[in-house]
GROMACS .gro file of C-alpha atoms in nm:
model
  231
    1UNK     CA    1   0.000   0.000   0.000
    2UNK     CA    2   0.068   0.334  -0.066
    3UNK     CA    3   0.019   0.716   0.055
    4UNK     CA    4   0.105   0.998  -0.123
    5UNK     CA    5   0.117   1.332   0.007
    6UNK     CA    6   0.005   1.570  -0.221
    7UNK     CA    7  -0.285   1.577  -0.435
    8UNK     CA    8  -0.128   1.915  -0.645
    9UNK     CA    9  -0.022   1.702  -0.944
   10UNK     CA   10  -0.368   1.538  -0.985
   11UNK     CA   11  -0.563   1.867  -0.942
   12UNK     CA   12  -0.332   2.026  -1.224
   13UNK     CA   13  -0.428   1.727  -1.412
   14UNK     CA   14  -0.806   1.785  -1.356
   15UNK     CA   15  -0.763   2.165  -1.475
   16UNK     CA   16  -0.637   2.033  -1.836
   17UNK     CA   17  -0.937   1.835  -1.849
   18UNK     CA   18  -0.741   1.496  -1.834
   19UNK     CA   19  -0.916   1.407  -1.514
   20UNK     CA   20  -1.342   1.399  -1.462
   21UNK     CA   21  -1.454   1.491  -1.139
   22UNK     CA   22  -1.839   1.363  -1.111
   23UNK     CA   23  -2.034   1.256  -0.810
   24UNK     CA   24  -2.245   0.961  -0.783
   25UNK     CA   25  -2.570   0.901  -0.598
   26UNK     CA   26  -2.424   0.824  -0.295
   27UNK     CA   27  -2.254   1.156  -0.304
   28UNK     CA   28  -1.891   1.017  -0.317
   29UNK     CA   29  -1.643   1.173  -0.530
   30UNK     CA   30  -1.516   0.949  -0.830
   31UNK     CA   31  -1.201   1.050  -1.058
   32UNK     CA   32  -1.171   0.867  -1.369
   33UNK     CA   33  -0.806   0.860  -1.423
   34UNK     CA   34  -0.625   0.713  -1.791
   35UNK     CA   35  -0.420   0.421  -1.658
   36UNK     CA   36  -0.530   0.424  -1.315
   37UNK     CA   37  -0.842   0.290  -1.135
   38UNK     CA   38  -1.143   0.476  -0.981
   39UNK     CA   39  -0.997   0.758  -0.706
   40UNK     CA   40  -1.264   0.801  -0.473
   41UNK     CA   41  -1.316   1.008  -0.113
   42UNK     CA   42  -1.584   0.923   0.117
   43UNK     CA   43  -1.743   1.252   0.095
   44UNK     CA   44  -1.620   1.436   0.387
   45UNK     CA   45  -1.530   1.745   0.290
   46UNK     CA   46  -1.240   1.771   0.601
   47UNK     CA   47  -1.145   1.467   0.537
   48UNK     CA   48  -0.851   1.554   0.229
   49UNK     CA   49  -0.807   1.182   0.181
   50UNK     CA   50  -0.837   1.007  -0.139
   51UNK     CA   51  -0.839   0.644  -0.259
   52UNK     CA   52  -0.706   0.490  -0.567
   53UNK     CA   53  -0.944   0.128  -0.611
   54UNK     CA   54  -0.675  -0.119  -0.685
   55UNK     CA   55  -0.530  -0.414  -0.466
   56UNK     CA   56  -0.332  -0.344  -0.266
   57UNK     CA   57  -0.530   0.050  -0.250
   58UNK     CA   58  -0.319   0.360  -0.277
   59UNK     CA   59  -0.395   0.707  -0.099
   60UNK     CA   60  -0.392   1.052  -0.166
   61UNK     CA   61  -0.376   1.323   0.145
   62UNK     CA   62  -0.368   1.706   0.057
   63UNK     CA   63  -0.241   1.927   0.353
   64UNK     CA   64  -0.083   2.283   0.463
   65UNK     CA   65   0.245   2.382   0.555
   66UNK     CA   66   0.159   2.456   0.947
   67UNK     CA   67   0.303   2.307   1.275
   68UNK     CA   68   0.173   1.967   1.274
   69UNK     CA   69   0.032   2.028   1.609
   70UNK     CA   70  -0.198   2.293   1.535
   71UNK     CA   71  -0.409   2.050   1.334
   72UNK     CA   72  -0.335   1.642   1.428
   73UNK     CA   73  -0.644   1.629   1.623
   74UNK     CA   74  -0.846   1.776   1.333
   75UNK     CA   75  -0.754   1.533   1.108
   76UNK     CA   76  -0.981   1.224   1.056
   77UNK     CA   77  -0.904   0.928   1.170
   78UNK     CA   78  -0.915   0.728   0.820
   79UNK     CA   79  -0.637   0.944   0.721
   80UNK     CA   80  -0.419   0.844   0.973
   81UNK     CA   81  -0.472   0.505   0.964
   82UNK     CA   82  -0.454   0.512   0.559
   83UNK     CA   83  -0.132   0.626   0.677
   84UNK     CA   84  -0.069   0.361   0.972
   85UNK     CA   85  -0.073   0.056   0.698
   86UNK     CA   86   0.079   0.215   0.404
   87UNK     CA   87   0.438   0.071   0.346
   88UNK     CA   88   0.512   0.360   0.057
   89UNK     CA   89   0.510   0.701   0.171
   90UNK     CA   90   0.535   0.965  -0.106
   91UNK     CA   91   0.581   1.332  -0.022
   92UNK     CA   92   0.619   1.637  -0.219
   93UNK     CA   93   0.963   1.662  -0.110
   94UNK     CA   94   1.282   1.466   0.104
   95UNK     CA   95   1.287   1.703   0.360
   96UNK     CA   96   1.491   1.456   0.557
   97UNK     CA   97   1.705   1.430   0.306
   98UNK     CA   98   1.993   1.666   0.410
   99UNK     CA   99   2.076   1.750   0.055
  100UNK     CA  100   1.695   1.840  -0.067
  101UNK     CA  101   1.745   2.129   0.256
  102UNK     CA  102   2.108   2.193   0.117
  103UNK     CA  103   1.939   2.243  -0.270
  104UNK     CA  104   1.639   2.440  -0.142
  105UNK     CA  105   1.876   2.698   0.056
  106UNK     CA  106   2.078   2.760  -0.266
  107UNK     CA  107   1.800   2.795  -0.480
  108UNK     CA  108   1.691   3.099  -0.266
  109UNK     CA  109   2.013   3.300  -0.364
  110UNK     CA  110   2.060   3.571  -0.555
  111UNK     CA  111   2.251   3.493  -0.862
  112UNK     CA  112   2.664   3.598  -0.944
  113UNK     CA  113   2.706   3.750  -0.610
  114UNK     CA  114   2.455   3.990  -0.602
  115UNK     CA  115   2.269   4.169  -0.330
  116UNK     CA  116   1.912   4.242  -0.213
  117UNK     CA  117   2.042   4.566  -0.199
  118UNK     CA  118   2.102   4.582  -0.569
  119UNK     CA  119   1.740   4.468  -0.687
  120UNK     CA  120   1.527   4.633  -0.387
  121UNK     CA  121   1.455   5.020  -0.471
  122UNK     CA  122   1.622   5.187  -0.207
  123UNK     CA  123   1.350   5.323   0.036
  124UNK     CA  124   1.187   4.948  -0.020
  125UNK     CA  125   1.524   4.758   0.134
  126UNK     CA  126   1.536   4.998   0.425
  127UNK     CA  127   1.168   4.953   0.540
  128UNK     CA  128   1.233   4.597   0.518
  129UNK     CA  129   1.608   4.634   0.741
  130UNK     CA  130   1.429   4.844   0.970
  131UNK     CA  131   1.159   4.578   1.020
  132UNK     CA  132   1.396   4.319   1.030
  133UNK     CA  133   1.573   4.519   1.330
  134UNK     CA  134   1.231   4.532   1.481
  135UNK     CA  135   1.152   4.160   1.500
  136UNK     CA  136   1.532   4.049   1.614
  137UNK     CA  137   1.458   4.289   1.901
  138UNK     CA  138   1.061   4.174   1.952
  139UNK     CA  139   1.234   3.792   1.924
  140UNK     CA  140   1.297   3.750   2.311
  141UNK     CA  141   0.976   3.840   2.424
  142UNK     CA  142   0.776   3.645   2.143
  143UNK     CA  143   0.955   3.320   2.260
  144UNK     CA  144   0.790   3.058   2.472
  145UNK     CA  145   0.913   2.920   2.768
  146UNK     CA  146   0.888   2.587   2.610
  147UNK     CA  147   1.178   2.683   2.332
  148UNK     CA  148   1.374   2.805   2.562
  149UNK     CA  149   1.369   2.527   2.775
  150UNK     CA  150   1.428   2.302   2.455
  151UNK     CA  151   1.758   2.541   2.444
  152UNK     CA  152   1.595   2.761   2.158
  153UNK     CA  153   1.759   3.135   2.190
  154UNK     CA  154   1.595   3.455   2.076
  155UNK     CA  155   1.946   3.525   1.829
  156UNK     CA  156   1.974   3.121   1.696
  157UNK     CA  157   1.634   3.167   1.627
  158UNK     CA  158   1.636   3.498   1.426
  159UNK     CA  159   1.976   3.364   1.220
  160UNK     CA  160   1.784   3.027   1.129
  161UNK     CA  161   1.467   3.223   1.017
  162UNK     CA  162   1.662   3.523   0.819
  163UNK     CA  163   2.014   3.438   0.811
  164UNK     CA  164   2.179   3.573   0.488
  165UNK     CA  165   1.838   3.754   0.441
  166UNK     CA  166   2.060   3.992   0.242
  167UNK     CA  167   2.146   3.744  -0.031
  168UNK     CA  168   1.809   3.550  -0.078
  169UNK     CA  169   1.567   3.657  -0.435
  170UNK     CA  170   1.299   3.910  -0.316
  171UNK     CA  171   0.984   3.593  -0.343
  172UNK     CA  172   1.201   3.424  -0.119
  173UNK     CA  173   1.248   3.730   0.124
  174UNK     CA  174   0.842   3.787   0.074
  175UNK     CA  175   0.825   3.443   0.215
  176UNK     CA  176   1.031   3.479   0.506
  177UNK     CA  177   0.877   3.807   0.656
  178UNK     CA  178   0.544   3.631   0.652
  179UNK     CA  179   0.657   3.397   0.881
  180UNK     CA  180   0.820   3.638   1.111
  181UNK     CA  181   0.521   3.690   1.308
  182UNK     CA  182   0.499   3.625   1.680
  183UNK     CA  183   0.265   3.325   1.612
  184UNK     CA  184   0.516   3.144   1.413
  185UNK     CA  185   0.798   3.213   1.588
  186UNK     CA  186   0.588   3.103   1.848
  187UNK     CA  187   0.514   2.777   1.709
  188UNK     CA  188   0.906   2.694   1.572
  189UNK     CA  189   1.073   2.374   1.715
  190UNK     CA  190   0.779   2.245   1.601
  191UNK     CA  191   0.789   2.031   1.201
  192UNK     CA  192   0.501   2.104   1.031
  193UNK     CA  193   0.236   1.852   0.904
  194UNK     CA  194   0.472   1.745   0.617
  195UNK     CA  195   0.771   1.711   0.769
  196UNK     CA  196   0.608   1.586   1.085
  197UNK     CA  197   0.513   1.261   0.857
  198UNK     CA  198   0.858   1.219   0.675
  199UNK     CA  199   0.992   1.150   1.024
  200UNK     CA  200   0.733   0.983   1.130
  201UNK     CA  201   0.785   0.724   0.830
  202UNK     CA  202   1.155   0.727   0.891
  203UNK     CA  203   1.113   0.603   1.220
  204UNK     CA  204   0.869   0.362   1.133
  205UNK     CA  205   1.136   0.268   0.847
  206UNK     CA  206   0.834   0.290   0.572
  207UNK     CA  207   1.002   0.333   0.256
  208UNK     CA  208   0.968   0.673   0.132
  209UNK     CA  209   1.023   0.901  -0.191
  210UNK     CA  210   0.906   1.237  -0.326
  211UNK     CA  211   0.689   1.373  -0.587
  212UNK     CA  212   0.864   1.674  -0.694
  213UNK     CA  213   1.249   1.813  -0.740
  214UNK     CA  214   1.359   2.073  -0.567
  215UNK     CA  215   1.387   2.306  -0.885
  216UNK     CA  216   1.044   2.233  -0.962
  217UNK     CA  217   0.948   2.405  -0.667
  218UNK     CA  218   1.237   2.687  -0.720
  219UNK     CA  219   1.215   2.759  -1.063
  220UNK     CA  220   0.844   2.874  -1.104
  221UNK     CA  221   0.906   3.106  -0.790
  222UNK     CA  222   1.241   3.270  -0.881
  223UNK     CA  223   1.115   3.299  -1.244
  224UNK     CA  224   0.896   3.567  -1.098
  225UNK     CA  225   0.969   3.959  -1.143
  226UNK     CA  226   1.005   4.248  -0.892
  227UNK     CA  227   0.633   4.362  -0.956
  228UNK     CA  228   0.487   4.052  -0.940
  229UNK     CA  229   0.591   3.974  -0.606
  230UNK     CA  230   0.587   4.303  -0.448
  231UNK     CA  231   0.220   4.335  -0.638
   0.00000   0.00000   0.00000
């Protein structure tokens, strides 16, 4: 058996029309897939779990990036235990994979030495320093007990969220200052969903793969001009 992670490939299939979505009378949804069997979910629309009919069944579970804690107890128990017996675990990425992390940093950097500095207009890159300056000083007080206790500091913390902030593509800067709220930094320590799962199914030594490359996450992004990311 097997459980896939992300259901983005077979929606972009469904948008080119290669894929029918239809429901039948006992309002369950069917996909009719070329060279697969029936996909069908059970109708719960929380649920996010799909099943491919074939022997042994396959799964498909659609999620958000998000500390895995903040939603575990929302999500249904068929999906966990669709995860429970599955021996193949496919995810959109190897996050465990040291190198996939490795490739994923790089990918975020400027090209031939360049700067934010040099691509930002000017009063743009020193809202966003002065900000920056803001949240490393906000960082102590936004800290839990918990991380601190977990030997988390206010400075490590900071470096691992926006370390070489100054060298990363703007989308990739965008990124970052969203999640340099006092919620999430609030919430780091903790994997989210995704990640949660790849460990989980390392330590359960399921065999495990991913969907997608890292430049075919990176290349759509950094393809992406100035005004379309600061629009």
């Amino acid at each position: 058996m097997s459980w896939v992670f992300e259901l983005k490939e077979y929606l972009k299939l469904m948008q080119t029309g290669r894929i029918a979505l239809v429901r039948n009378p006992r309002k369950e949804g069917v996909i009719s897939m070329p060279g697969l069997d029936l996909i069908i979910y059970d109708g719960d629309p929380f649920s996010f779990l799909w099943t491919i009919k074939r022997n042994p069944p396959s799964y498909l579970f659609g999620t958000i990036h998000v500390p895995y804690t903040k939603v575990w107890d929302s999500i249904p128990d068929n999906a966990k235990q669709a995860f429970a017996i599955s021996t193949h675990v496919y995810f959109e990425l190897d996050l465990v994979n040291p190198t996939t992390v490795s490739a994923l940093s790089s990918c975020q950097m400027l090209p031939h030495g360049k700067n934010l500095s040099d691509v930002l207009p000017g009063d743009l890159y020193s809202r966003l320093k002065r900000h920056l300056e803001y949240v490393r000083g906000m960082m102590p007080h936004w800290m839990t007990k918990d991380q601190r206790g977990r030997g988390l500091y206010a400075d490590y913390l900071f470096n691992a969220i926006a370390g070489n902030w100054e060298r990363k593509r703007p989308v990739w800067v965008m990124l970052m200052v969203n999640s340099l709220t006092e919620s999430d930094v609030r919430s780091r320590g903790v994997p989210v969903l995704d990640l949660y799962l790849a460990q989980e199914a390392e330590r359960l030594r399921k065999k495990t793969a991913a969907v997608e490359k890292v430049e075919e996450q990176c290349l759509p992004l950094n393809g992406l001009n100035f005004s379309q990311v600061s629009g």
